[in-house]
């Protein structure tokens, strides 16, 4: 750069007055909460979590108003129904008993060494010709097969899985000890799903042969007009004809093992889980604030004593004592178990908040601005309202947010081991517990409540992370 | 303590120019500025360094075109207010800027023909710790709390010199002795948290000079210490420089420290060097109003000084959006109209003494009392 | 350090006394006081209990008898099973729970430190994002769900290959231990990963790490001797609570995987309202956890020189 590159005007070297030159700061000042809100809004994960929490609140509060299905009502025709479209049923004639088929028992193959009938039956003998006598419906499945020479009877199995891979035949549905009886009618809890029926022949000792025959059966959902009227699915039995299709009560998320509507149970379960998850933290945080600020303000001996007691409560193994207190408070008829759980949670969970608040109070009390405010003549109420509360609110809010998922977990854990809310009150934890039993056959009964617990806990955790980042003063001006 | 004591620890690096440092420079060298001194080849030459940081509020241009050179065996002081970019400058030379958010957008720092900004490892050895040592502002947090002081010093020697553990440890004890830590053998076994701040800074100095570096970068080495301790640490640096002949880059905001130790001074303001020259020239022939302001704000020994301390009004500019013209414009009591929009050129007010200020332009009519006017030669 | 140890041990003993007392009070406030024997139909068990707990005496005397038994290390007798001592139950089932728990703790601690350090080093890059997503999932999914799903997974895996690769349930061999201990340690590992990550992020640009860089140390050495060493300290401090979490988490995992541990026995006792077994195992578990926490604190003191020398 050289002097020649510039043209200097006449006024260039004039001195300028100092007023004109003060640079204005380009960033506006923002209050603590404004800044926190801005940071939270910039945190996409926290914002999505906030929306999820709002959606959950809607699901819990408004859900049961929109989806008016009784969570305790058992739809026994749709037990453990997988989620899906509305089910239809075909109107059929009322059930007529079936006599079955009989056949002449065949003697053991010639040359058999045994004297008794069937003693010579080969150990791998398998029935043949397993067939449906008429189309399978949920009213009845009627099977027949060809007699096995030398058999003394037949054992029938029903499976909801293909028996092919591991030879598991499933549920033993009948044992027929009459060799002439070569048919079977299944009416046991039939659903509109595929079944695999297997027939095994029995030898003279009543032992099963190694061979078997399996048939895959598709059942269709049917109902008689009278039954449909009894269940309230149709208004007038006379109005429908045989072969008409009627729509069954709709369960969008399926039903549980007692035929109760999953969606409705999830909504009412949310009431329990979220009620405990929100109310318990509120209660014990309030207790903790009172206890901790009392200790912090009074100080000295009292503080020492109070905090020592808090130390002991902290040292109690949390879940063990939750169980213990639940047992201690929770026995009695008609108890849903929610109140005892709240009491136990408050009794055990307050010390963490108390410690935190005491620490905050002690720390803030030493801050320079408190001293400055006091020097300027501020009263105690002003100090508390203007300085103490705003400066501890952030930390308390974060504690509260993180307490929600941990309480929801606790509730789920206790309900899972049978120490939570008492049946039939649904909660996500007890629903998971029930779902686990039917996990292998009807996974949706475990998966739905598990998803709800996980998503709720996830949302509150991420929201807590976001709030902590937004409210932590040390983080201001970074990132 | 003789110079040999330091050398005994290991062979000097090839091409190490520190051997010809004059131990008596304090006695005679200060009063006149010998021109040939400036013609010595620079040990470390930093050229046009730019460093930026990405922050929430935008890009902070922390260092904007800084150039300076360090002469062998001499002390260069970089002076400026907090946040003017002096620490960032040396930390980017040492590769200590966290990246991201930091970013060195341009610039070189040549040490023996190697650009140390872009090449830290030469022939398998990191130049950091071996050829350039560094000490920091806060000794209490600058040492690993879970390692003994002796181990932390020895570690450098193990890595750079290939010493065995016991050799390195013995040498560490010697180094602690050299920095005047009493009972060095006992102290070496202790953890940093039992040390006092002053003692720990001595230990950190021992660590930094363990491999006899050519340059010691001292980033505000006394700021966190008591005033009495400060003087001792400065004396120690002075003594070590005399015995080892290393060059020192001293970062400070304290002109008293500069007057005491520095041969050359660079004054930084808002990420730029506004004036640089020898220590003598800067104190007696100040050519930039900012240097003048700093000097007026410095407590002196003269009890009869009439005006007392003069504060510089205002605050440094917003580094998110540095001013187009002179960055000192907003605070300069002698500002002129062109200062607002035009970046000042660099004027060589006397040989090797530069100032970036329009007041040095021959056309400038303003006479500022106490400000040295050069020939008006734009450099 | 010696004084500190003694002090902590005394505190521990007092805490255990507090736990025992709280247990006693809780059990005696059960509506209908089960210990009065009204619910008992088996005469022999009732006689046994009366002899043992002095049930006909005033409450305070009962308390003294109870505390006397506890001090002697006698945790009582079963309320539902004739002549079954809680000590025998513990002796029989606790080693199983302890094995499972130790495996889970080791797995959680090693995994947490490894993943935490890794995510911090790769901050905001792909490995960090992926691992932290899994971590958040690990924290948010209850252990019984993980246990159930892993069982479901194992069943289908075994069915897929037609042979039993890993047993779905039960106990006995090392193979039985793998999946339950992984499931049990998972939540804690996720928690420790988060902690390790934030601790590591705090350390990663600490002043002393900057010093280490300025000394020209190789990155691996900086990582191992300066960053990891300091970042692990907070992880060690929470190992005590982590052990507690894993112990109680063991209840569920033992239940789901049909492992004959004390946890499963405890849950069964809770479901059958076997009051005396609940009391005994609670005090035993409580004492165990209190002393584990103290042990962890002492180990921490040994590792961190700042604590050791104070």
XYZ file of N, CA and C in Angstrom, chain C residues 86-306:
663
model
N -33.559 -67.109 56.301
C -33.196 -66.127 55.275
C -31.710 -66.238 54.952
N -30.914 -66.522 55.995
C -29.472 -66.672 55.769
C -29.184 -67.769 54.747
N -29.951 -68.876 54.843
C -29.751 -69.967 53.888
C -30.138 -69.522 52.485
N -31.249 -68.784 52.434
C -31.712 -68.300 51.124
C -30.635 -67.421 50.491
N -30.087 -66.515 51.318
C -29.047 -65.619 50.803
C -27.831 -66.413 50.362
N -27.423 -67.340 51.220
C -26.228 -68.114 50.900
C -26.412 -68.893 49.598
N -27.618 -69.342 49.406
C -27.884 -70.159 48.228
C -27.984 -69.324 46.957
N -28.677 -68.168 47.050
C -29.013 -67.431 45.833
C -28.137 -66.222 45.565
N -27.524 -65.671 46.606
C -26.776 -64.436 46.379
C -25.567 -64.623 45.453
N -24.809 -65.726 45.572
C -23.657 -65.865 44.664
C -24.048 -65.755 43.194
N -25.209 -66.261 42.853
C -25.670 -66.163 41.458
C -25.876 -64.700 41.089
N -26.604 -63.964 41.952
C -26.849 -62.542 41.688
C -25.539 -61.772 41.628
N -24.620 -62.110 42.538
C -23.349 -61.390 42.584
C -22.560 -61.610 41.304
N -22.524 -62.854 40.816
C -21.808 -63.141 39.571
C -22.390 -62.322 38.424
N -23.709 -62.384 38.330
C -24.396 -61.633 37.277
C -24.095 -60.135 37.408
N -24.180 -59.642 38.659
C -23.970 -58.220 38.905
C -22.553 -57.787 38.578
N -21.569 -58.587 38.985
C -20.171 -58.208 38.732
C -19.917 -58.146 37.230
N -20.400 -59.162 36.520
C -20.243 -59.157 35.057
C -20.873 -57.897 34.460
N -22.076 -57.570 34.941
C -22.785 -56.411 34.395
C -22.035 -55.114 34.708
N -21.513 -55.002 35.936
C -20.794 -53.775 36.320
C -19.531 -53.617 35.479
N -18.800 -54.715 35.315
C -17.565 -54.652 34.522
C -17.896 -54.239 33.091
N -18.915 -54.872 32.566
C -19.337 -54.575 31.198
C -19.763 -53.110 31.068
N -20.555 -52.653 32.047
C -21.059 -51.278 31.988
C -19.920 -50.270 32.119
N -19.003 -50.523 33.053
C -17.929 -49.559 33.297
C -16.983 -49.489 32.104
N -16.544 -50.661 31.622
C -15.613 -50.657 30.489
C -16.279 -50.046 29.260
N -17.504 -50.483 28.995
C -18.222 -49.961 27.835
C -18.442 -48.460 27.955
N -18.873 -48.022 29.143
C -19.158 -46.605 29.342
C -17.922 -45.748 29.111
N -16.788 -46.192 29.657
C -15.553 -45.410 29.510
C -15.124 -45.385 28.053
N -15.173 -46.542 27.423
C -14.733 -46.637 26.031
C -15.613 -45.781 25.113
N -16.921 -46.025 25.191
C -17.825 -45.294 24.287
C -17.813 -43.805 24.605
N -17.778 -43.462 25.891
C -17.782 -42.055 26.284
C -16.573 -41.321 25.730
N -15.397 -41.941 25.875
C -14.174 -41.305 25.374
C -14.244 -41.173 23.860
N -14.737 -42.224 23.233
C -14.812 -42.239 21.772
C -15.735 -41.130 21.251
N -16.910 -41.007 21.876
C -17.855 -39.990 21.403
C -17.302 -38.589 21.623
N -16.571 -38.403 22.730
C -16.012 -37.076 22.988
C -14.956 -36.742 21.944
N -14.143 -37.732 21.591
C -13.097 -37.473 20.601
C -13.688 -37.196 19.226
N -14.823 -37.848 18.942
C -15.451 -37.663 17.633
C -16.646 -36.729 17.748
N -16.557 -35.767 18.619
C -17.709 -34.926 18.924
C -18.394 -34.390 17.670
N -19.730 -34.588 17.643
C -20.591 -34.110 16.560
C -20.305 -34.742 15.208
N -19.453 -35.784 15.201
C -19.275 -36.495 13.945
C -20.032 -37.815 14.011
N -19.984 -38.573 12.929
C -20.859 -39.736 12.800
C -20.786 -40.713 13.989
N -19.591 -41.151 14.420
C -19.570 -42.113 15.545
C -20.256 -41.560 16.787
N -20.051 -40.279 17.024
C -20.663 -39.633 18.185
C -22.184 -39.667 18.066
N -22.673 -39.260 16.901
C -24.119 -39.185 16.701
C -24.745 -40.564 16.859
N -24.126 -41.572 16.246
C -24.688 -42.928 16.284
C -24.666 -43.466 17.711
N -23.513 -43.373 18.367
C -23.414 -43.932 19.719
C -24.337 -43.184 20.674
N -24.388 -41.856 20.558
C -25.227 -41.111 21.487
C -26.705 -41.398 21.261
N -27.074 -41.691 20.012
C -28.461 -42.080 19.762
C -28.766 -43.392 20.490
N -27.843 -44.348 20.371
C -28.033 -45.633 21.052
C -28.053 -45.443 22.565
N -27.212 -44.529 23.038
C -27.146 -44.269 24.477
C -28.477 -43.722 24.988
N -29.021 -42.752 24.236
C -30.301 -42.170 24.633
C -31.376 -43.263 24.655
N -31.300 -44.140 23.657
C -32.228 -45.262 23.598
C -32.022 -46.163 24.815
N -30.772 -46.429 25.146
C -30.451 -47.298 26.279
C -30.954 -46.721 27.587
N -30.940 -45.386 27.687
C -31.407 -44.759 28.915
C -32.931 -44.769 28.959
N -33.568 -44.715 27.788
C -35.014 -44.526 27.764
C -35.816 -45.822 27.752
N -35.189 -46.928 27.410
C -35.953 -48.171 27.333
C -35.787 -48.927 28.648
N -36.907 -49.268 29.311
C -36.799 -49.951 30.597
C -36.123 -51.322 30.444
N -35.469 -51.754 31.520
C -34.665 -52.975 31.428
C -35.539 -54.189 31.131
N -36.788 -54.190 31.636
C -37.588 -55.386 31.374
C -37.988 -55.496 29.910
N -38.098 -54.334 29.265
C -38.394 -54.367 27.839
C -37.188 -54.901 27.074
N -35.997 -54.375 27.441
C -34.779 -54.855 26.789
C -34.637 -56.358 27.020
N -34.906 -56.782 28.262
C -34.781 -58.202 28.582
C -35.751 -59.013 27.739
N -37.005 -58.553 27.678
C -38.013 -59.277 26.914
C -37.662 -59.338 25.444
N -37.278 -58.189 24.906
C -36.978 -58.143 23.475
C -35.752 -58.980 23.142
N -34.751 -58.969 24.040
C -33.556 -59.755 23.724
C -33.882 -61.244 23.794
N -34.804 -61.592 24.669
C -35.232 -62.986 24.712
C -35.953 -63.370 23.426
N -36.820 -62.456 22.992
C -37.528 -62.659 21.733
C -36.522 -62.813 20.592
N -35.528 -61.923 20.612
C -34.488 -61.962 19.588
C -33.723 -63.271 19.619
N -33.355 -63.691 20.834
C -32.598 -64.936 20.979
C -33.396 -66.119 20.462
N -34.701 -66.124 20.798
C -35.549 -67.227 20.361
C -35.555 -67.315 18.842
N -35.747 -66.146 18.197
C -35.799 -66.199 16.740
C -34.430 -66.502 16.159
N -33.365 -66.036 16.835
C -32.011 -66.319 16.350
C -31.743 -67.817 16.398
N -32.070 -68.411 17.541
C -31.858 -69.847 17.680
C -32.709 -70.623 16.673
N -33.931 -70.130 16.442
C -34.807 -70.799 15.498
C -34.247 -70.682 14.084
N -33.654 -69.516 13.805
C -33.110 -69.255 12.478
C -31.985 -70.231 12.141
N -31.100 -70.447 13.109
C -29.960 -71.319 12.848
C -30.273 -72.789 13.159
N -31.435 -72.981 13.770
C -31.841 -74.352 14.046
C -31.107 -74.984 15.205
N -30.132 -74.301 15.767
C -29.452 -74.810 16.962
C -29.491 -73.713 18.031
N -29.263 -74.121 19.267
C -29.262 -73.156 20.351
C -27.886 -72.495 20.429
N -27.782 -71.285 19.908
C -26.494 -70.577 19.934
C -26.233 -70.075 21.351
N -27.207 -69.355 21.894
C -27.114 -68.911 23.281
C -28.410 -69.314 23.967
N -28.331 -69.788 25.192
C -29.558 -70.193 25.881
C -30.460 -68.995 26.141
N -31.761 -69.229 26.025
C -32.738 -68.156 26.171
C -32.977 -67.828 27.640
N -32.856 -68.820 28.484
C -33.106 -68.588 29.900
C -32.309 -69.609 30.704
N -32.321 -69.402 32.010
C -31.651 -70.369 32.882
C -30.290 -69.893 33.317
N -29.578 -70.765 34.005
C -28.316 -70.386 34.616
C -27.423 -71.607 34.680
N -26.144 -71.402 34.748
C -25.252 -72.538 34.894
C -23.920 -72.308 34.218
N -23.950 -72.181 32.891
C -22.678 -72.040 32.194
C -22.423 -70.575 31.867
N -21.222 -70.332 31.372
C -20.847 -68.977 30.998
C -21.777 -68.450 29.907
N -22.213 -69.384 29.029
C -23.100 -68.971 27.936
C -24.405 -68.397 28.474
N -24.860 -68.972 29.597
C -26.087 -68.472 30.200
C -25.921 -67.038 30.699
N -24.689 -66.680 31.041
C -24.460 -65.401 31.701
C -24.369 -64.241 30.713
N -24.001 -64.542 29.458
C -23.654 -63.460 28.526
C -24.817 -62.482 28.337
N -25.925 -62.991 27.821
C -27.016 -62.076 27.471
C -27.606 -61.379 28.704
N -27.912 -62.115 29.798
C -28.469 -61.395 30.957
C -27.544 -60.296 31.484
N -26.230 -60.555 31.536
C -25.361 -59.518 32.086
C -25.259 -58.334 31.129
N -25.307 -58.604 29.822
C -25.319 -57.490 28.860
C -26.578 -56.652 29.053
N -27.723 -57.327 29.151
C -28.986 -56.614 29.324
C -28.974 -55.820 30.627
N -28.463 -56.446 31.677
C -28.453 -55.799 32.994
C -27.540 -54.575 33.004
N -26.414 -54.687 32.301
C -25.457 -53.586 32.332
C -25.782 -52.471 31.357
N -26.718 -52.719 30.448
C -26.944 -51.797 29.334
C -27.328 -50.380 29.774
N -28.332 -50.287 30.640
C -28.785 -48.967 31.083
C -27.675 -48.205 31.773
N -26.965 -48.902 32.666
C -25.869 -48.254 33.380
C -24.763 -47.863 32.419
N -24.513 -48.713 31.445
C -23.479 -48.382 30.471
C -23.854 -47.111 29.716
N -25.114 -47.005 29.347
C -25.563 -45.806 28.635
C -25.367 -44.574 29.507
N -25.739 -44.710 30.768
C -25.589 -43.595 31.714
C -24.111 -43.212 31.871
N -23.258 -44.227 32.029
C -21.826 -43.955 32.203
C -21.212 -43.372 30.931
N -21.719 -43.802 29.778
C -21.211 -43.244 28.516
C -21.471 -41.744 28.461
N -22.685 -41.368 28.829
C -23.019 -39.940 28.843
C -22.114 -39.165 29.786
N -21.948 -39.738 30.981
C -21.128 -39.071 31.988
C -19.685 -38.942 31.509
N -19.173 -40.044 30.972
C -17.788 -40.061 30.494
C -17.622 -39.064 29.353
N -18.634 -38.977 28.495
C -18.540 -38.067 27.362
C -18.443 -36.624 27.854
N -19.335 -36.240 28.775
C -19.307 -34.843 29.212
C -18.036 -34.570 30.018
N -17.616 -35.555 30.793
C -16.386 -35.381 31.564
C -15.189 -35.226 30.628
N -15.189 -36.033 29.580
C -14.104 -35.990 28.604
C -14.126 -34.668 27.825
N -15.332 -34.187 27.515
C -15.427 -32.922 26.778
C -14.900 -31.769 27.626
N -15.115 -31.874 28.930
C -14.619 -30.835 29.820
C -13.089 -30.861 29.856
N -12.547 -32.078 29.794
C -11.107 -32.262 29.924
C -10.387 -31.988 28.602
N -11.102 -32.231 27.503
C -10.434 -32.323 26.206
C -9.680 -31.036 25.866
N -10.197 -29.897 26.338
C -9.485 -28.643 26.103
C -9.081 -27.975 27.409
N -8.887 -28.787 28.449
C -8.487 -28.219 29.736
C -7.102 -27.590 29.626
N -6.806 -26.688 30.567
C -5.512 -25.998 30.545
C -4.350 -26.982 30.552
N -4.465 -28.032 31.382
C -3.302 -28.924 31.467
C -3.143 -29.779 30.208
N -4.247 -29.990 29.489
C -4.121 -30.691 28.211
C -3.428 -29.784 27.198
N -3.768 -28.497 27.264
C -3.084 -27.520 26.409
C -1.597 -27.524 26.720
N -1.263 -27.592 28.026
C 0.143 -27.668 28.410
C 0.794 -28.911 27.806
N 0.075 -30.038 27.900
C 0.625 -31.283 27.369
C 0.863 -31.157 25.869
N -0.055 -30.477 25.163
C 0.138 -30.282 23.724
C 1.340 -29.385 23.481
N 1.486 -28.370 24.320
C 2.595 -27.428 24.116
C 3.928 -28.118 24.376
N 3.897 -29.255 25.093
C 5.137 -29.999 25.299
C 5.452 -30.898 24.120
N 4.537 -30.932 23.127
C 4.776 -31.737 21.943
C 4.607 -33.219 22.175
N 3.744 -33.606 23.143
C 3.546 -35.030 23.389
C 2.711 -35.640 22.259
N 2.965 -36.921 21.958
C 2.153 -37.574 20.928
C 0.686 -37.670 21.384
N -0.257 -37.589 20.433
C -1.681 -37.573 20.784
C -2.111 -38.760 21.647
N -1.570 -39.953 21.377
C -1.999 -41.112 22.169
C -1.590 -40.930 23.624
N -0.409 -40.385 23.840
C 0.041 -40.178 25.210
C -0.806 -39.118 25.903
N -1.124 -38.059 25.185
C -1.994 -37.025 25.760
C -3.327 -37.644 26.136
N -3.847 -38.481 25.225
C -5.142 -39.104 25.469
C -5.090 -40.004 26.709
N -4.092 -40.873 26.766
C -4.074 -41.861 27.851
C -3.684 -41.251 29.190
N -2.586 -40.479 29.190
C -2.050 -40.050 30.481
C -2.655 -38.750 30.988
N -3.184 -37.941 30.085
C -3.678 -36.650 30.544
C -5.191 -36.543 30.486
N -5.781 -36.979 29.356
C -7.229 -36.812 29.236
C -7.989 -37.931 29.938
N -7.714 -39.186 29.514
C -8.484 -40.311 30.036
C -8.357 -40.402 31.549
N -7.130 -40.293 32.014
C -6.859 -40.434 33.442
C -7.690 -39.485 34.294
N -7.849 -38.256 33.815
C -8.626 -37.285 34.575
C -10.125 -37.420 34.327
N -10.477 -37.819 33.097
C -11.902 -37.890 32.764
C -12.572 -39.073 33.452
N -11.795 -40.108 33.790
C -12.383 -41.301 34.410
C -12.833 -41.016 35.836
N -12.198 -40.063 36.495
C -12.480 -39.839 37.923
C -13.970 -39.660 38.240
N -14.697 -38.788 37.519
C -16.126 -38.659 37.844
C -16.888 -39.955 37.617
N -16.435 -40.754 36.651
C -17.116 -42.022 36.380
C -16.974 -42.947 37.591
N -15.783 -42.932 38.199
C -15.579 -43.796 39.366
C -16.479 -43.366 40.521
N -16.674 -42.055 40.686
C -17.488 -41.611 41.819
C -18.928 -42.105 41.733
N -19.442 -42.316 40.505
C -20.832 -42.759 40.414
C -20.948 -44.282 40.321
N -19.828 -44.997 40.411
C -19.922 -46.453 40.334
C -20.730 -47.020 41.500
N -20.679 -46.377 42.669
C -21.451 -46.838 43.820
C -22.941 -46.886 43.501
N -23.536 -45.721 43.146
C -24.932 -45.734 42.723
C -25.177 -46.663 41.533
N -24.179 -46.774 40.653
C -24.354 -47.655 39.489
C -24.510 -49.099 39.938
N -23.723 -49.499 40.953
C -23.837 -50.860 41.474
C -25.226 -51.064 42.072
N -25.729 -50.026 42.759
C -27.070 -50.125 43.325
C -28.099 -50.310 42.222
N -27.952 -49.530 41.147
C -28.906 -49.628 40.040
C -28.863 -51.019 39.423
N -27.650 -51.554 39.279
C -27.517 -52.869 38.658
C -28.082 -53.957 39.578
N -27.887 -53.784 40.879
C -28.406 -54.780 41.815
C -29.929 -54.852 41.740
N -30.575 -53.682 41.798
C -32.033 -53.709 41.766
C -32.536 -54.058 40.365
N -31.773 -53.632 39.343
C -32.137 -54.020 37.984
C -32.090 -55.527 37.822
N -31.218 -56.169 38.613
C -31.079 -57.623 38.568
C -32.376 -58.341 38.904
N -33.220 -57.710 39.725
C -34.504 -58.329 40.064
C -35.256 -58.717 38.793
N -35.352 -57.710 37.903
C -36.137 -57.890 36.698
C -35.471 -58.877 35.753
N -34.153 -58.701 35.572
C -33.452 -59.548 34.616
C -33.488 -61.012 35.078
N -33.308 -61.217 36.373
C -33.361 -62.581 36.888
C -34.749 -63.179 36.685
N -35.764 -62.313 36.848
C -37.139 -62.776 36.682
C -37.386 -63.200 35.232
N -36.979 -62.326 34.311
C -37.268 -62.585 32.907
C -36.470 -63.776 32.392
N -35.198 -63.859 32.788
C -34.355 -64.931 32.256
C -34.373 -66.183 33.138
N -35.258 -66.196 34.117
C -35.380 -67.357 34.996
C -34.028 -67.744 35.599
N -33.355 -66.758 36.185
C -32.062 -67.016 36.816
C -32.298 -67.160 38.320
N -31.827 -68.232 38.921
C -32.134 -68.483 40.334
C -31.305 -67.604 41.269
N -31.407 -66.287 41.112
C -30.648 -65.381 41.971
C -31.487 -64.876 43.126
N -30.838 -64.107 44.000
C -31.548 -63.567 45.155
C -32.605 -62.553 44.716
N -32.337 -61.860 43.615
C -33.277 -60.866 43.117
C -34.617 -61.491 42.788
N -34.560 -62.592 42.048
C -35.797 -63.263 41.681
C -36.501 -63.765 42.934
N -35.711 -64.285 43.865
C -36.295 -64.782 45.103
C -36.974 -63.644 45.864
N -36.290 -62.495 45.854
C -36.841 -61.328 46.550
C -38.174 -60.909 45.933
N -38.202 -60.858 44.594
C -39.437 -60.456 43.924
C -40.552 -61.447 44.235
N -40.199 -62.730 44.252
C -41.209 -63.739 44.593
C -41.717 -63.539 46.014
N -40.775 -63.252 46.927
C -41.157 -63.018 48.314
C -42.089 -61.808 48.403
N -41.765 -60.770 47.593
C -42.601 -59.575 47.593
C -43.996 -59.932 47.090
N -44.045 -60.740 46.028
C -45.353 -61.086 45.461
C -46.157 -61.984 46.401
N -45.436 -62.812 47.160
C -46.145 -63.692 48.103
C -46.305 -63.043 49.476
N -45.821 -61.808 49.587
C -45.866 -61.099 50.873
C -45.237 -61.923 51.990
N -44.064 -62.460 51.717
C -43.323 -63.196 52.739
C -42.550 -62.152 53.555
N -43.220 -61.567 54.531
C -42.715 -60.362 55.205
C -41.319 -60.521 55.782
N -41.100 -61.642 56.451
C -39.806 -61.788 57.114
C -38.675 -61.917 56.104
N -38.938 -62.598 54.988
C -37.910 -62.699 53.950
C -37.661 -61.324 53.341
N -38.755 -60.564 53.127
C -38.580 -59.211 52.578
C -37.718 -58.379 53.529
N -38.037 -58.446 54.820
C -37.270 -57.686 55.807
C -35.794 -58.072 55.777
N -35.556 -59.365 55.849
C -34.175 -59.850 55.906
C -33.392 -59.480 54.663
N -33.978 -59.743 53.484
C -33.230 -59.456 52.256
C -33.056 -57.952 52.054
N -34.060 -57.158 52.458
C -33.911 -55.706 52.329
C -32.716 -55.224 53.148
N -32.647 -55.676 54.405
C -31.528 -55.234 55.239
C -30.207 -55.743 54.660
N -30.218 -56.976 54.175
C -28.995 -57.520 53.590
C -28.569 -56.712 52.365
N -29.534 -56.504 51.450
C -29.231 -55.720 50.250
C -28.781 -54.309 50.626
N -29.502 -53.718 51.589
C -29.166 -52.352 52.016
C -27.741 -52.272 52.520
N -27.373 -53.208 53.402
C -26.023 -53.211 53.954
C -25.007 -53.417 52.846
N -25.320 -54.339 51.951
C -24.418 -54.619 50.833
C -24.169 -53.361 50.002
N -25.261 -52.655 49.675
C -25.119 -51.468 48.834
C -24.367 -50.363 49.554
N -24.686 -50.168 50.845
C -23.995 -49.118 51.609
C -22.492 -49.373 51.593
N -22.104 -50.616 51.819
C -20.670 -50.879 51.865
C -20.034 -50.892 50.481
N -20.799 -51.192 49.459
C -20.246 -51.067 48.102
C -19.945 -49.608 47.794
N -20.883 -48.726 48.184
C -20.670 -47.293 47.939
C -19.420 -46.820 48.683
N -19.267 -47.267 49.929
C -18.084 -46.876 50.702
C -16.821 -47.409 50.030
N -16.894 -48.648 49.574
C -15.733 -49.254 48.913
C -15.334 -48.438 47.680
N -16.346 -48.055 46.898
C -16.065 -47.270 45.693
C -15.422 -45.932 46.076
N -15.957 -45.303 47.126
C -15.388 -44.027 47.569
C -13.939 -44.184 48.007
N -13.657 -45.271 48.700
C -12.280 -45.488 49.162
C -11.357 -45.733 47.973
N -11.845 -46.520 47.011
C -11.039 -46.768 45.816
C -10.779 -45.452 45.092
N -11.817 -44.616 45.018
C -11.663 -43.315 44.369
C -10.588 -42.498 45.078
N -10.683 -42.507 46.420
C -9.694 -41.769 47.200
C -8.288 -42.251 46.909
N -8.173 -43.533 46.651
C -6.850 -44.071 46.378
C -6.353 -43.618 45.002
N -7.293 -43.467 44.065
C -6.896 -43.126 42.696
C -6.632 -41.633 42.539
N -7.487 -40.810 43.157
C -7.315 -39.369 43.002
C -6.393 -38.828 44.102
N -5.207 -38.359 43.733
C -4.257 -37.919 44.761
C -4.795 -36.774 45.609
N -5.696 -35.959 45.029
C -6.205 -34.821 45.791
C -7.010 -35.288 46.994
